[in-house]
Amino acid sequence: FSDDLEVERVGVSIKELKRALKFPDEVEFKFNKSSRKTRESFLKSINGFDFRIRSLVIDKRIIKSDRLKNDKNSFYSYAIKLLLKNSGGSILNAKIRIDGSGDRVFRRRFLTYLRKQLNTKQKKVIKNCKLVDSKNNALIQMVDMIAGSIKRFYDHSKTDSSIYKNIVKKHIDDEWKFR
């Protein structure tokens, strides 16, 4: 998002969708737990807003590093760093919210790692970064639905593999396939 007001509008729209679908307020939108109808309704409800999607698609079977294969936190940190570092300068002074609670030590190490890897005296990629609980954050739920849509696109065994990504494709600025 380039505009904080647009962030607020999307959050309100997601809450309104929840009410329109007669879901309780505490229900969390998650791609893998949603029906086809809910997925489509959700993606269509956010599609009119101004946001951009950058995605990194990783087939975990091709990862060679034992540390990345066996340590979920290392993999997660590395993937986020790659996505932010290779933005072609389109991400600067970003306010980043990442799904996850984790223990305090992990959070501190994770945030320190990202700042050291991404921020320099000449260029500040991250203005601030917080780990948030997806249950209480509509935008993290939005990211889950979009990420699920992109992941599903690559699963050709599913009959709905192209439906969801096609709804939001106009927002995709960059989709990078890790090799």
Short mmCIF file of N, CA and C in Angstrom, two decimals:
data_model
loop_
_atom_site.label_atom_id
_atom_site.label_comp_id
_atom_site.label_asym_id
_atom_site.label_seq_id
_atom_site.Cartn_x
_atom_site.Cartn_y
_atom_site.Cartn_z
N PHE A 1 0.84 -1.18 0.00
CA PHE A 1 0.00 0.00 0.00
C PHE A 1 0.87 1.23 0.00
N SER A 2 0.50 2.21 -0.77
CA SER A 2 1.21 3.49 -0.77
C SER A 2 0.52 4.51 0.12
N ASP A 3 -0.74 4.25 0.46
CA ASP A 3 -1.56 5.22 1.18
C ASP A 3 -2.13 4.59 2.45
N ASP A 4 -1.84 5.20 3.59
CA ASP A 4 -2.34 4.68 4.87
C ASP A 4 -3.87 4.67 4.93
N LEU A 5 -4.51 5.64 4.30
CA LEU A 5 -5.96 5.70 4.29
C LEU A 5 -6.55 4.50 3.53
N GLU A 6 -5.87 4.09 2.46
CA GLU A 6 -6.33 2.92 1.70
C GLU A 6 -6.23 1.66 2.55
N VAL A 7 -5.22 1.59 3.40
CA VAL A 7 -5.07 0.46 4.33
C VAL A 7 -6.30 0.38 5.23
N GLU A 8 -6.71 1.53 5.76
CA GLU A 8 -7.90 1.58 6.63
C GLU A 8 -9.16 1.16 5.87
N ARG A 9 -9.29 1.63 4.65
CA ARG A 9 -10.48 1.30 3.84
C ARG A 9 -10.58 -0.21 3.59
N VAL A 10 -9.45 -0.83 3.28
CA VAL A 10 -9.45 -2.27 3.04
C VAL A 10 -9.84 -3.01 4.31
N GLY A 11 -9.29 -2.59 5.44
CA GLY A 11 -9.63 -3.22 6.71
C GLY A 11 -11.13 -3.16 7.00
N VAL A 12 -11.72 -2.01 6.75
CA VAL A 12 -13.17 -1.84 6.94
C VAL A 12 -13.93 -2.74 5.97
N SER A 13 -13.50 -2.80 4.74
CA SER A 13 -14.16 -3.62 3.73
C SER A 13 -14.14 -5.10 4.12
N ILE A 14 -13.03 -5.56 4.67
CA ILE A 14 -12.93 -6.96 5.09
C ILE A 14 -13.87 -7.23 6.26
N LYS A 15 -13.98 -6.30 7.18
CA LYS A 15 -14.92 -6.45 8.31
C LYS A 15 -16.36 -6.45 7.80
N GLU A 16 -16.65 -5.59 6.82
CA GLU A 16 -18.00 -5.56 6.24
C GLU A 16 -18.32 -6.87 5.52
N LEU A 17 -17.34 -7.44 4.84
CA LEU A 17 -17.55 -8.73 4.16
C LEU A 17 -17.88 -9.81 5.19
N LYS A 18 -17.16 -9.80 6.29
CA LYS A 18 -17.41 -10.78 7.36
C LYS A 18 -18.88 -10.71 7.81
N ARG A 19 -19.37 -9.50 7.98
CA ARG A 19 -20.78 -9.32 8.39
C ARG A 19 -21.74 -9.75 7.28
N ALA A 20 -21.41 -9.40 6.03
CA ALA A 20 -22.27 -9.78 4.90
C ALA A 20 -22.37 -11.30 4.77
N LEU A 21 -21.27 -11.99 5.09
CA LEU A 21 -21.26 -13.46 5.04
C LEU A 21 -21.82 -14.08 6.32
N LYS A 22 -22.21 -13.21 7.26
CA LYS A 22 -22.77 -13.62 8.55
C LYS A 22 -21.78 -14.45 9.37
N PHE A 23 -20.51 -14.07 9.27
CA PHE A 23 -19.46 -14.70 10.07
C PHE A 23 -19.32 -13.92 11.37
N PRO A 24 -19.07 -14.60 12.48
CA PRO A 24 -18.79 -13.89 13.72
C PRO A 24 -17.52 -13.04 13.57
N ASP A 25 -17.43 -11.95 14.34
CA ASP A 25 -16.27 -11.05 14.25
C ASP A 25 -14.95 -11.75 14.49
N GLU A 26 -14.95 -12.78 15.33
CA GLU A 26 -13.69 -13.46 15.67
C GLU A 26 -13.23 -14.46 14.61
N VAL A 27 -14.03 -14.69 13.57
CA VAL A 27 -13.62 -15.61 12.50
C VAL A 27 -12.47 -14.98 11.72
N GLU A 28 -11.48 -15.82 11.44
CA GLU A 28 -10.30 -15.37 10.70
C GLU A 28 -10.37 -15.91 9.27
N PHE A 29 -10.19 -15.05 8.29
CA PHE A 29 -10.13 -15.50 6.91
C PHE A 29 -8.78 -16.17 6.68
N LYS A 30 -8.83 -17.44 6.30
CA LYS A 30 -7.62 -18.20 5.96
C LYS A 30 -7.93 -18.96 4.68
N PHE A 31 -7.05 -18.87 3.71
CA PHE A 31 -7.30 -19.49 2.41
C PHE A 31 -7.61 -20.98 2.55
N ASN A 32 -6.77 -21.71 3.27
CA ASN A 32 -6.93 -23.17 3.34
C ASN A 32 -8.17 -23.61 4.12
N LYS A 33 -8.75 -22.72 4.91
CA LYS A 33 -9.93 -23.10 5.69
C LYS A 33 -11.22 -22.54 5.08
N SER A 34 -11.09 -21.86 3.95
CA SER A 34 -12.24 -21.19 3.33
C SER A 34 -12.80 -22.01 2.17
N SER A 35 -14.08 -21.82 1.95
CA SER A 35 -14.73 -22.45 0.79
C SER A 35 -14.39 -21.65 -0.46
N ARG A 36 -14.67 -22.24 -1.59
CA ARG A 36 -14.45 -21.55 -2.87
C ARG A 36 -15.23 -20.24 -2.91
N LYS A 37 -16.47 -20.29 -2.47
CA LYS A 37 -17.33 -19.10 -2.48
C LYS A 37 -16.74 -18.00 -1.60
N THR A 38 -16.27 -18.36 -0.41
CA THR A 38 -15.68 -17.37 0.50
C THR A 38 -14.41 -16.79 -0.09
N ARG A 39 -13.57 -17.64 -0.67
CA ARG A 39 -12.33 -17.15 -1.30
C ARG A 39 -12.65 -16.13 -2.39
N GLU A 40 -13.56 -16.48 -3.27
CA GLU A 40 -13.91 -15.58 -4.37
C GLU A 40 -14.51 -14.29 -3.84
N SER A 41 -15.42 -14.39 -2.88
CA SER A 41 -16.04 -13.18 -2.30
C SER A 41 -14.99 -12.28 -1.68
N PHE A 42 -14.07 -12.88 -0.95
CA PHE A 42 -13.03 -12.10 -0.29
C PHE A 42 -12.18 -11.37 -1.32
N LEU A 43 -11.66 -12.09 -2.29
CA LEU A 43 -10.77 -11.49 -3.29
C LEU A 43 -11.49 -10.41 -4.10
N LYS A 44 -12.74 -10.64 -4.43
CA LYS A 44 -13.51 -9.62 -5.17
C LYS A 44 -13.75 -8.39 -4.30
N SER A 45 -13.90 -8.58 -2.99
CA SER A 45 -14.17 -7.44 -2.11
C SER A 45 -12.95 -6.53 -1.94
N ILE A 46 -11.75 -7.05 -2.10
CA ILE A 46 -10.54 -6.23 -1.97
C ILE A 46 -10.02 -5.74 -3.31
N ASN A 47 -10.52 -6.30 -4.39
CA ASN A 47 -9.96 -6.05 -5.72
C ASN A 47 -10.05 -4.61 -6.19
N GLY A 48 -11.02 -3.86 -5.70
CA GLY A 48 -11.19 -2.48 -6.13
C GLY A 48 -10.27 -1.48 -5.44
N PHE A 49 -9.50 -1.95 -4.48
CA PHE A 49 -8.62 -1.06 -3.72
C PHE A 49 -7.25 -0.95 -4.40
N ASP A 50 -6.50 0.08 -3.97
CA ASP A 50 -5.20 0.35 -4.56
C ASP A 50 -4.09 -0.29 -3.72
N PHE A 51 -3.59 -1.42 -4.16
CA PHE A 51 -2.47 -2.10 -3.51
C PHE A 51 -1.70 -2.87 -4.56
N ARG A 52 -0.46 -3.19 -4.20
CA ARG A 52 0.40 -3.94 -5.11
C ARG A 52 0.85 -5.23 -4.43
N ILE A 53 1.00 -6.26 -5.25
CA ILE A 53 1.44 -7.57 -4.75
C ILE A 53 2.83 -7.87 -5.27
N ARG A 54 3.71 -8.24 -4.35
CA ARG A 54 5.04 -8.77 -4.70
C ARG A 54 5.07 -10.15 -4.06
N SER A 55 5.39 -11.15 -4.86
CA SER A 55 5.43 -12.50 -4.29
C SER A 55 6.72 -13.22 -4.68
N LEU A 56 7.10 -14.09 -3.81
CA LEU A 56 8.25 -14.97 -4.01
C LEU A 56 7.70 -16.39 -3.92
N VAL A 57 7.80 -17.13 -5.02
CA VAL A 57 7.28 -18.49 -5.07
C VAL A 57 8.46 -19.45 -4.91
N ILE A 58 8.41 -20.26 -3.87
CA ILE A 58 9.52 -21.17 -3.57
C ILE A 58 9.01 -22.60 -3.52
N ASP A 59 9.61 -23.44 -4.33
CA ASP A 59 9.37 -24.88 -4.25
C ASP A 59 10.37 -25.40 -3.22
N LYS A 60 9.90 -25.73 -2.04
CA LYS A 60 10.79 -26.11 -0.94
C LYS A 60 11.62 -27.36 -1.26
N ARG A 61 11.19 -28.13 -2.24
CA ARG A 61 11.93 -29.34 -2.59
C ARG A 61 13.28 -29.02 -3.23
N ILE A 62 13.45 -27.80 -3.76
CA ILE A 62 14.72 -27.48 -4.42
C ILE A 62 15.71 -26.76 -3.49
N ILE A 63 15.31 -26.52 -2.26
CA ILE A 63 16.20 -25.86 -1.29
C ILE A 63 17.35 -26.82 -0.95
N LYS A 64 18.57 -26.33 -1.07
CA LYS A 64 19.74 -27.17 -0.81
C LYS A 64 20.30 -27.02 0.60
N SER A 65 20.15 -25.86 1.19
CA SER A 65 20.69 -25.59 2.51
C SER A 65 19.98 -26.41 3.59
N ASP A 66 20.75 -27.17 4.36
CA ASP A 66 20.15 -27.95 5.45
C ASP A 66 19.49 -27.04 6.48
N ARG A 67 20.13 -25.91 6.74
CA ARG A 67 19.58 -24.99 7.74
C ARG A 67 18.21 -24.48 7.29
N LEU A 68 18.09 -24.09 6.02
CA LEU A 68 16.81 -23.59 5.52
C LEU A 68 15.76 -24.70 5.44
N LYS A 69 16.21 -25.91 5.16
CA LYS A 69 15.28 -27.06 5.09
C LYS A 69 14.74 -27.42 6.45
N ASN A 70 15.58 -27.33 7.47
CA ASN A 70 15.23 -27.87 8.78
C ASN A 70 14.85 -26.85 9.84
N ASP A 71 15.10 -25.58 9.57
CA ASP A 71 14.79 -24.53 10.55
C ASP A 71 13.78 -23.57 9.95
N LYS A 72 12.53 -23.71 10.36
CA LYS A 72 11.44 -22.91 9.81
C LYS A 72 11.71 -21.41 9.98
N ASN A 73 12.24 -21.01 11.13
CA ASN A 73 12.51 -19.59 11.37
C ASN A 73 13.57 -19.05 10.43
N SER A 74 14.61 -19.83 10.16
CA SER A 74 15.66 -19.40 9.23
C SER A 74 15.10 -19.27 7.81
N PHE A 75 14.30 -20.24 7.40
CA PHE A 75 13.68 -20.20 6.08
C PHE A 75 12.80 -18.96 5.93
N TYR A 76 11.97 -18.73 6.91
CA TYR A 76 11.03 -17.62 6.94
C TYR A 76 11.79 -16.29 6.85
N SER A 77 12.82 -16.14 7.66
CA SER A 77 13.63 -14.91 7.67
C SER A 77 14.30 -14.68 6.33
N TYR A 78 14.89 -15.74 5.78
CA TYR A 78 15.61 -15.65 4.51
C TYR A 78 14.65 -15.27 3.37
N ALA A 79 13.49 -15.90 3.32
CA ALA A 79 12.52 -15.64 2.25
C ALA A 79 12.02 -14.19 2.30
N ILE A 80 11.73 -13.70 3.49
CA ILE A 80 11.26 -12.32 3.62
C ILE A 80 12.37 -11.35 3.22
N LYS A 81 13.59 -11.64 3.64
CA LYS A 81 14.72 -10.79 3.26
C LYS A 81 14.86 -10.74 1.74
N LEU A 82 14.78 -11.89 1.07
CA LEU A 82 14.90 -11.92 -0.40
C LEU A 82 13.82 -11.07 -1.06
N LEU A 83 12.62 -11.21 -0.61
CA LEU A 83 11.50 -10.48 -1.20
C LEU A 83 11.68 -8.97 -1.07
N LEU A 84 12.12 -8.54 0.11
CA LEU A 84 12.30 -7.11 0.34
C LEU A 84 13.56 -6.56 -0.33
N LYS A 85 14.62 -7.35 -0.33
CA LYS A 85 15.89 -6.90 -0.89
C LYS A 85 15.83 -6.75 -2.40
N ASN A 86 15.07 -7.58 -3.06
CA ASN A 86 15.01 -7.60 -4.52
C ASN A 86 13.75 -6.90 -5.05
N SER A 87 13.46 -5.74 -4.49
CA SER A 87 12.26 -5.01 -4.90
C SER A 87 12.55 -3.97 -5.98
N GLY A 88 13.79 -3.90 -6.42
CA GLY A 88 14.15 -2.90 -7.42
C GLY A 88 13.98 -1.48 -6.91
N GLY A 89 14.10 -1.32 -5.61
CA GLY A 89 13.96 0.01 -5.01
C GLY A 89 12.53 0.47 -4.82
N SER A 90 11.57 -0.41 -5.07
CA SER A 90 10.16 -0.02 -4.93
C SER A 90 9.68 -0.06 -3.48
N ILE A 91 10.44 -0.69 -2.61
CA ILE A 91 10.07 -0.72 -1.20
C ILE A 91 11.12 0.05 -0.41
N LEU A 92 10.70 1.21 0.09
CA LEU A 92 11.57 2.06 0.90
C LEU A 92 10.77 2.62 2.07
N ASN A 93 11.40 2.74 3.23
CA ASN A 93 10.75 3.27 4.44
C ASN A 93 9.42 2.57 4.71
N ALA A 94 9.41 1.27 4.55
CA ALA A 94 8.18 0.49 4.66
C ALA A 94 7.82 0.21 6.11
N LYS A 95 6.52 0.23 6.35
CA LYS A 95 5.97 -0.25 7.62
C LYS A 95 5.53 -1.68 7.33
N ILE A 96 6.21 -2.61 7.95
CA ILE A 96 5.97 -4.01 7.63
C ILE A 96 5.31 -4.71 8.81
N ARG A 97 4.27 -5.47 8.52
CA ARG A 97 3.60 -6.29 9.52
C ARG A 97 3.68 -7.72 9.05
N ILE A 98 4.17 -8.58 9.91
CA ILE A 98 4.37 -9.98 9.55
C ILE A 98 3.60 -10.85 10.52
N ASP A 99 2.91 -11.84 9.97
CA ASP A 99 2.13 -12.77 10.78
C ASP A 99 3.07 -13.60 11.63
N GLY A 100 2.81 -13.62 12.90
CA GLY A 100 3.60 -14.48 13.77
C GLY A 100 3.71 -13.92 15.16
N SER A 101 3.74 -14.82 16.08
CA SER A 101 3.94 -14.39 17.45
C SER A 101 5.35 -14.78 17.85
N GLY A 102 5.63 -16.06 17.91
CA GLY A 102 6.98 -16.50 18.25
C GLY A 102 7.39 -16.01 19.63
N ASP A 103 8.46 -16.58 20.14
CA ASP A 103 8.91 -16.12 21.45
C ASP A 103 9.67 -14.80 21.28
N ARG A 104 9.90 -14.13 22.38
CA ARG A 104 10.52 -12.80 22.38
C ARG A 104 11.92 -12.82 21.77
N VAL A 105 12.68 -13.86 22.06
CA VAL A 105 14.05 -13.98 21.54
C VAL A 105 14.01 -14.09 20.02
N PHE A 106 13.13 -14.96 19.48
CA PHE A 106 13.02 -15.10 18.03
C PHE A 106 12.63 -13.77 17.39
N ARG A 107 11.63 -13.09 17.95
CA ARG A 107 11.17 -11.82 17.37
C ARG A 107 12.31 -10.80 17.31
N ARG A 108 13.05 -10.69 18.38
CA ARG A 108 14.15 -9.71 18.42
C ARG A 108 15.22 -10.08 17.39
N ARG A 109 15.59 -11.35 17.32
CA ARG A 109 16.60 -11.79 16.35
C ARG A 109 16.13 -11.59 14.91
N PHE A 110 14.87 -11.92 14.68
CA PHE A 110 14.28 -11.80 13.35
C PHE A 110 14.30 -10.34 12.89
N LEU A 111 13.83 -9.43 13.71
CA LEU A 111 13.78 -8.02 13.35
C LEU A 111 15.17 -7.43 13.19
N THR A 112 16.11 -7.83 14.05
CA THR A 112 17.50 -7.37 13.94
C THR A 112 18.11 -7.87 12.63
N TYR A 113 17.88 -9.13 12.31
CA TYR A 113 18.39 -9.72 11.06
C TYR A 113 17.89 -8.93 9.85
N LEU A 114 16.59 -8.66 9.79
CA LEU A 114 16.04 -7.93 8.64
C LEU A 114 16.62 -6.53 8.54
N ARG A 115 16.71 -5.83 9.65
CA ARG A 115 17.26 -4.46 9.62
C ARG A 115 18.72 -4.47 9.15
N LYS A 116 19.51 -5.40 9.68
CA LYS A 116 20.93 -5.46 9.29
C LYS A 116 21.10 -5.83 7.82
N GLN A 117 20.25 -6.71 7.34
CA GLN A 117 20.36 -7.18 5.95
C GLN A 117 19.83 -6.16 4.94
N LEU A 118 18.87 -5.33 5.36
CA LEU A 118 18.16 -4.50 4.39
C LEU A 118 18.43 -2.99 4.49
N ASN A 119 18.69 -2.50 5.69
CA ASN A 119 18.88 -1.06 5.86
C ASN A 119 20.35 -0.70 5.81
N THR A 120 20.64 0.37 5.08
CA THR A 120 21.99 0.93 5.03
C THR A 120 21.88 2.42 5.34
N LYS A 121 23.01 3.08 5.46
CA LYS A 121 22.98 4.53 5.69
C LYS A 121 22.37 5.25 4.49
N GLN A 122 22.59 4.72 3.30
CA GLN A 122 22.09 5.34 2.08
C GLN A 122 20.63 5.00 1.79
N LYS A 123 20.19 3.83 2.21
CA LYS A 123 18.85 3.35 1.84
C LYS A 123 18.21 2.62 3.01
N LYS A 124 17.03 3.07 3.37
CA LYS A 124 16.31 2.43 4.47
C LYS A 124 15.07 1.72 3.90
N VAL A 125 15.15 0.41 3.82
CA VAL A 125 14.04 -0.38 3.30
C VAL A 125 12.93 -0.46 4.35
N ILE A 126 13.32 -0.74 5.58
CA ILE A 126 12.34 -0.92 6.65
C ILE A 126 12.34 0.29 7.58
N LYS A 127 11.19 0.93 7.69
CA LYS A 127 11.02 2.01 8.66
C LYS A 127 10.72 1.39 10.02
N ASN A 128 9.73 0.50 10.02
CA ASN A 128 9.46 -0.29 11.22
C ASN A 128 8.85 -1.61 10.81
N CYS A 129 9.01 -2.58 11.67
CA CYS A 129 8.56 -3.94 11.38
C CYS A 129 8.02 -4.55 12.67
N LYS A 130 6.83 -5.10 12.59
CA LYS A 130 6.22 -5.71 13.77
C LYS A 130 5.64 -7.06 13.40
N LEU A 131 5.73 -7.99 14.33
CA LEU A 131 5.04 -9.26 14.18
C LEU A 131 3.68 -9.10 14.84
N VAL A 132 2.63 -9.47 14.13
CA VAL A 132 1.27 -9.29 14.63
C VAL A 132 0.50 -10.61 14.55
N ASP A 133 -0.56 -10.68 15.32
CA ASP A 133 -1.41 -11.86 15.35
C ASP A 133 -2.46 -11.74 14.23
N SER A 134 -2.48 -12.70 13.34
CA SER A 134 -3.40 -12.65 12.19
C SER A 134 -4.86 -12.66 12.61
N LYS A 135 -5.17 -13.22 13.77
CA LYS A 135 -6.57 -13.25 14.22
C LYS A 135 -7.14 -11.85 14.41
N ASN A 136 -6.27 -10.91 14.75
CA ASN A 136 -6.71 -9.55 15.03
C ASN A 136 -6.32 -8.56 13.94
N ASN A 137 -5.85 -9.05 12.79
CA ASN A 137 -5.37 -8.14 11.76
C ASN A 137 -5.93 -8.53 10.39
N ALA A 138 -6.87 -7.73 9.91
CA ALA A 138 -7.54 -8.02 8.63
C ALA A 138 -6.56 -8.03 7.46
N LEU A 139 -5.51 -7.20 7.53
CA LEU A 139 -4.57 -7.14 6.41
C LEU A 139 -3.67 -8.37 6.34
N ILE A 140 -3.35 -8.94 7.49
CA ILE A 140 -2.60 -10.20 7.48
C ILE A 140 -3.50 -11.30 6.89
N GLN A 141 -4.78 -11.25 7.20
CA GLN A 141 -5.72 -12.21 6.61
C GLN A 141 -5.80 -12.01 5.09
N MET A 142 -5.73 -10.76 4.66
CA MET A 142 -5.73 -10.46 3.23
C MET A 142 -4.50 -11.09 2.57
N VAL A 143 -3.35 -10.93 3.20
CA VAL A 143 -2.11 -11.50 2.65
C VAL A 143 -2.21 -13.02 2.59
N ASP A 144 -2.79 -13.64 3.61
CA ASP A 144 -2.96 -15.09 3.62
C ASP A 144 -3.83 -15.53 2.43
N MET A 145 -4.90 -14.79 2.18
CA MET A 145 -5.79 -15.15 1.07
C MET A 145 -5.09 -14.97 -0.28
N ILE A 146 -4.30 -13.92 -0.41
CA ILE A 146 -3.58 -13.69 -1.67
C ILE A 146 -2.47 -14.72 -1.85
N ALA A 147 -1.71 -14.97 -0.78
CA ALA A 147 -0.63 -15.98 -0.87
C ALA A 147 -1.21 -17.35 -1.19
N GLY A 148 -2.33 -17.68 -0.58
CA GLY A 148 -2.99 -18.96 -0.88
C GLY A 148 -3.43 -19.03 -2.33
N SER A 149 -3.89 -17.92 -2.87
CA SER A 149 -4.32 -17.86 -4.27
C SER A 149 -3.15 -18.11 -5.21
N ILE A 150 -2.01 -17.51 -4.89
CA ILE A 150 -0.82 -17.69 -5.73
C ILE A 150 -0.30 -19.11 -5.61
N LYS A 151 -0.26 -19.63 -4.39
CA LYS A 151 0.19 -21.02 -4.19
C LYS A 151 -0.72 -21.98 -4.95
N ARG A 152 -2.02 -21.78 -4.86
CA ARG A 152 -2.98 -22.66 -5.54
C ARG A 152 -2.79 -22.63 -7.05
N PHE A 153 -2.39 -21.48 -7.59
CA PHE A 153 -2.17 -21.35 -9.03
C PHE A 153 -1.14 -22.37 -9.52
N TYR A 154 -0.16 -22.68 -8.69
CA TYR A 154 0.90 -23.61 -9.07
C TYR A 154 0.56 -25.06 -8.76
N ASP A 155 -0.60 -25.31 -8.18
CA ASP A 155 -1.03 -26.67 -7.88
C ASP A 155 -2.03 -27.11 -8.95
N HIS A 156 -1.50 -27.68 -10.02
CA HIS A 156 -2.34 -28.03 -11.16
C HIS A 156 -3.22 -29.25 -10.92
N SER A 157 -3.07 -29.88 -9.77
CA SER A 157 -3.95 -31.01 -9.44
C SER A 157 -5.32 -30.51 -8.95
N LYS A 158 -5.43 -29.22 -8.68
CA LYS A 158 -6.69 -28.64 -8.18
C LYS A 158 -7.46 -28.05 -9.35
N THR A 159 -8.75 -28.27 -9.35
CA THR A 159 -9.58 -27.77 -10.45
C THR A 159 -9.76 -26.26 -10.40
N ASP A 160 -9.51 -25.66 -9.25
CA ASP A 160 -9.68 -24.21 -9.11
C ASP A 160 -8.34 -23.47 -9.14
N SER A 161 -7.31 -24.08 -9.72
CA SER A 161 -5.96 -23.54 -9.62
C SER A 161 -5.79 -22.14 -10.20
N SER A 162 -6.56 -21.76 -11.19
CA SER A 162 -6.35 -20.44 -11.81
C SER A 162 -7.37 -19.39 -11.39
N ILE A 163 -8.42 -19.80 -10.73
CA ILE A 163 -9.53 -18.88 -10.42
C ILE A 163 -9.10 -17.70 -9.55
N TYR A 164 -8.48 -17.97 -8.43
CA TYR A 164 -8.25 -16.94 -7.41
C TYR A 164 -7.20 -15.93 -7.83
N LYS A 165 -6.09 -16.41 -8.35
CA LYS A 165 -5.03 -15.50 -8.77
C LYS A 165 -5.53 -14.58 -9.88
N ASN A 166 -6.37 -15.10 -10.75
CA ASN A 166 -6.91 -14.28 -11.85
C ASN A 166 -7.74 -13.11 -11.34
N ILE A 167 -8.37 -13.26 -10.19
CA ILE A 167 -9.18 -12.17 -9.63
C ILE A 167 -8.30 -10.98 -9.27
N VAL A 168 -7.12 -11.25 -8.70
CA VAL A 168 -6.26 -10.16 -8.20
C VAL A 168 -5.04 -9.89 -9.10
N LYS A 169 -4.98 -10.49 -10.26
CA LYS A 169 -3.77 -10.39 -11.09
C LYS A 169 -3.40 -8.96 -11.47
N LYS A 170 -4.35 -8.05 -11.55
CA LYS A 170 -4.02 -6.67 -11.91
C LYS A 170 -3.16 -5.99 -10.84
N HIS A 171 -3.14 -6.54 -9.64
CA HIS A 171 -2.36 -5.97 -8.54
C HIS A 171 -0.94 -6.52 -8.47
N ILE A 172 -0.65 -7.56 -9.23
CA ILE A 172 0.66 -8.21 -9.14
C ILE A 172 1.72 -7.39 -9.88
N ASP A 173 2.62 -6.79 -9.10
CA ASP A 173 3.75 -6.03 -9.66
C ASP A 173 4.89 -6.96 -10.00
N ASP A 174 5.10 -7.94 -9.15
CA ASP A 174 6.25 -8.83 -9.33
C ASP A 174 5.93 -10.18 -8.73
N GLU A 175 6.20 -11.22 -9.50
CA GLU A 175 6.07 -12.60 -9.00
C GLU A 175 7.37 -13.29 -9.39
N TRP A 176 8.15 -13.54 -8.39
CA TRP A 176 9.49 -14.08 -8.60
C TRP A 176 9.50 -15.56 -8.21
N LYS A 177 9.93 -16.40 -9.14
CA LYS A 177 10.05 -17.83 -8.88
C LYS A 177 11.48 -18.13 -8.47
N PHE A 178 11.66 -18.55 -7.25
CA PHE A 178 12.98 -18.86 -6.70
C PHE A 178 13.53 -20.09 -7.41
N ARG A 179 14.78 -19.99 -7.86
CA ARG A 179 15.40 -21.12 -8.56
C ARG A 179 16.69 -21.50 -7.86
#
